PDB file of C-alpha atoms in Angstrom:
ATOM      1  CA  MET A 142      -4.719 -97.821 -31.456  1.00 50.00           C
ATOM      2  CA  LYS A 143      -6.550-100.448 -33.978  1.00 48.00           C
ATOM      3  CA  ARG A 144      -5.806 -98.070 -36.981  1.00 43.00           C
ATOM      4  CA  VAL A 145      -1.995 -97.939 -36.070  1.00 37.00           C
ATOM      5  CA  SER A 146      -2.088-101.703 -35.905  1.00 38.00           C
ATOM      6  CA  PHE A 147      -4.132-102.204 -39.311  1.00 34.00           C
ATOM      7  CA  VAL A 148      -1.405 -99.792 -40.853  1.00 36.00           C
ATOM      8  CA  ALA A 149       1.426-101.781 -39.368  1.00 35.00           C
ATOM      9  CA  LEU A 150      -0.079-104.963 -40.579  1.00 34.00           C
ATOM     10  CA  CYS A 151      -0.655-103.796 -44.014  1.00 31.00           C
ATOM     11  CA  VAL A 152       2.965-102.578 -44.343  1.00 33.00           C
ATOM     12  CA  VAL A 153       4.205-105.935 -43.157  1.00 33.00           C
ATOM     13  CA  ALA A 154       1.928-107.885 -45.639  1.00 34.00           C
ATOM     14  CA  LEU A 155       3.171-105.603 -48.507  1.00 32.00           C
ATOM     15  CA  ALA A 156       6.726-106.390 -47.350  1.00 35.00           C
ATOM     16  CA  VAL A 157       6.263-110.061 -47.233  1.00 31.00           C
ATOM     17  CA  VAL A 158       4.523-109.999 -50.704  1.00 31.00           C
ATOM     18  CA  THR A 159       7.222-108.001 -52.181  1.00 31.00           C
ATOM     19  CA  PHE A 160      10.048-109.807 -51.101  1.00 36.00           C
ATOM     20  CA  SER A 161       8.489-113.269 -51.489  1.00 34.00           C
ATOM     21  CA  GLY A 162       7.799-112.575 -55.130  1.00 38.00           C
ATOM     22  CA  GLU A 163      11.730-111.970 -55.425  1.00 35.00           C
ATOM     23  CA  ILE A 164      12.479-115.255 -53.976  1.00 37.00           C
ATOM     24  CA  PHE A 165      10.074-117.222 -56.246  1.00 36.00           C
ATOM     25  CA  THR A 166      11.118-115.379 -59.523  1.00 38.00           C
ATOM     26  CA  ALA A 167      14.531-116.851 -59.307  1.00 47.00           C
ATOM     27  CA  GLU A 168      15.103-119.135 -62.486  1.00 58.00           C
ATOM     28  CA  ALA A 169      16.395-122.651 -62.024  1.00 78.00           C
ATOM     29  CA  VAL A 170      19.762-123.302 -63.705  1.00 83.00           C
ATOM     30  CA  THR A 171      19.812-126.000 -66.281  1.00 92.00           C
ATOM     31  CA  CYS A 172      23.191-127.859 -65.841  1.00 94.00           C
ATOM     32  CA  SER A 173      24.943-128.107 -69.206  1.00 93.00           C
ATOM     33  CA  PRO A 174      28.702-128.510 -69.176  1.00 91.00           C
ATOM     34  CA  THR A 175      28.687-127.346 -72.783  1.00 93.00           C
ATOM     35  CA  GLU A 176      27.935-124.004 -71.547  1.00 93.00           C
ATOM     36  CA  LEU A 177      31.415-123.754 -70.176  1.00 92.00           C
ATOM     37  CA  SER A 178      33.096-124.235 -73.452  1.00 93.00           C
ATOM     38  CA  ALA A 179      33.863-120.665 -73.396  1.00 94.00           C
ATOM     39  CA  CYS A 180      36.229-121.453 -70.663  1.00 92.00           C
ATOM     40  CA  LEU A 181      37.975-124.275 -72.088  1.00 90.00           C
ATOM     41  CA  PRO A 182      41.247-122.383 -73.187  1.00 92.00           C
ATOM     42  CA  ALA A 183      41.434-120.800 -69.920  1.00 93.00           C
ATOM     43  CA  PHE A 184      40.809-124.287 -68.050  1.00 88.00           C
ATOM     44  CA  THR A 185      43.730-125.987 -70.027  1.00 88.00           C
ATOM     45  CA  SER A 186      46.228-123.194 -70.180  1.00 90.00           C
ATOM     46  CA  THR A 187      47.181-119.970 -68.588  1.00 90.00           C
ATOM     47  CA  ALA A 188      44.873-117.912 -70.889  1.00 90.00           C
ATOM     48  CA  ALA A 189      42.771-115.121 -69.058  1.00 94.00           C
ATOM     49  CA  PRO A 190      39.277-116.041 -69.023  1.00 96.00           C
ATOM     50  CA  SER A 191      36.835-114.392 -71.418  1.00 96.00           C
ATOM     51  CA  THR A 192      33.957-112.065 -70.064  1.00 97.00           C
ATOM     52  CA  ASN A 193      31.886-114.651 -71.569  1.00 97.00           C
ATOM     53  CA  CYS A 194      33.631-117.391 -69.632  1.00 96.00           C
ATOM     54  CA  CYS A 195      33.020-115.421 -66.394  1.00 97.00           C
ATOM     55  CA  SER A 196      29.490-114.987 -67.036  1.00 97.00           C
ATOM     56  CA  LYS A 197      28.969-118.797 -67.748  1.00 96.00           C
ATOM     57  CA  LEU A 198      30.707-119.687 -64.710  1.00 95.00           C
ATOM     58  CA  LYS A 199      28.471-117.406 -62.644  1.00 96.00           C
ATOM     59  CA  GLU A 200      25.511-118.897 -64.325  1.00 96.00           C
ATOM     60  CA  GLN A 201      26.666-122.546 -64.141  1.00 95.00           C
ATOM     61  CA  GLN A 202      27.865-122.168 -60.385  1.00 94.00           C
ATOM     62  CA  PRO A 203      25.188-124.266 -58.789  1.00 94.00           C
ATOM     63  CA  CYS A 204      26.128-127.225 -61.069  1.00 94.00           C
ATOM     64  CA  PHE A 205      29.862-127.265 -60.209  1.00 92.00           C
ATOM     65  CA  CYS A 206      29.406-130.326 -57.491  1.00 92.00           C
ATOM     66  CA  THR A 207      27.668-132.096 -60.179  1.00 93.00           C
ATOM     67  CA  TYR A 208      30.366-131.778 -62.686  1.00 91.00           C
ATOM     68  CA  ILE A 209      33.219-132.571 -60.255  1.00 91.00           C
ATOM     69  CA  LYS A 210      31.500-135.842 -59.372  1.00 93.00           C
ATOM     70  CA  ASN A 211      31.381-136.566 -63.100  1.00 93.00           C
ATOM     71  CA  PRO A 212      34.739-138.614 -64.027  1.00 93.00           C
ATOM     72  CA  SER A 213      34.558-137.287 -67.613  1.00 91.00           C
ATOM     73  CA  LEU A 214      34.425-133.559 -66.335  1.00 86.00           C
ATOM     74  CA  LYS A 215      36.447-133.984 -62.997  1.00 87.00           C
ATOM     75  CA  GLN A 216      39.643-133.134 -64.849  1.00 84.00           C
ATOM     76  CA  TYR A 217      38.492-129.919 -66.092  1.00 79.00           C
ATOM     77  CA  ILE A 218      36.684-128.573 -63.062  1.00 82.00           C
ATOM     78  CA  ASN A 219      38.971-129.696 -60.314  1.00 82.00           C
ATOM     79  CA  ASN A 220      42.432-128.441 -61.371  1.00 87.00           C
ATOM     80  CA  PRO A 221      44.424-125.485 -60.638  1.00 91.00           C
ATOM     81  CA  ASN A 222      43.703-123.645 -63.706  1.00 91.00           C
ATOM     82  CA  ALA A 223      40.066-123.768 -63.097  1.00 89.00           C
ATOM     83  CA  LYS A 224      40.334-122.508 -59.606  1.00 91.00           C
ATOM     84  CA  ARG A 225      42.517-119.642 -60.816  1.00 94.00           C
ATOM     85  CA  VAL A 226      39.816-118.950 -63.412  1.00 95.00           C
ATOM     86  CA  ALA A 227      37.198-119.257 -60.820  1.00 94.00           C
ATOM     87  CA  SER A 228      39.003-116.560 -58.740  1.00 95.00           C
ATOM     88  CA  ILE A 229      39.680-114.278 -61.555  1.00 96.00           C
ATOM     89  CA  CYS A 230      35.926-114.374 -62.311  1.00 97.00           C
ATOM     90  CA  ASN A 231      35.146-113.835 -58.753  1.00 97.00           C
ATOM     91  CA  VAL A 232      33.141-117.204 -58.652  1.00 95.00           C
ATOM     92  CA  PRO A 233      33.699-119.089 -55.460  1.00 94.00           C
ATOM     93  CA  TYR A 234      35.042-122.513 -56.094  1.00 87.00           C
ATOM     94  CA  PRO A 235      32.796-125.174 -54.578  1.00 87.00           C
ATOM     95  CA  LYS A 236      33.310-127.158 -51.446  1.00 87.00           C
ATOM     96  CA  CYS A 237      31.362-130.456 -52.091  1.00 85.00           C
TER      97      CYS A 237
END
């Protein structure tokens, strides 16, 4: 019985170490609105977003609320075209 408990404990410990390593390896995003310059044509017209635009949107997603709160950027992020682009790129639009 002790051997089974020890093996189970080792399996649980291994799982914790494996999954906690994945949690801590996530990179922090540097919020930089210039990273979204590839999306400017799509934000300001009905142009389709480029692949680069979509990848940058996904990368900068944690920054959207900060951008929306910035009066200089709000007009670009909080408009129907930006919402359309986010939808096309499968990036959820933030609820700040």
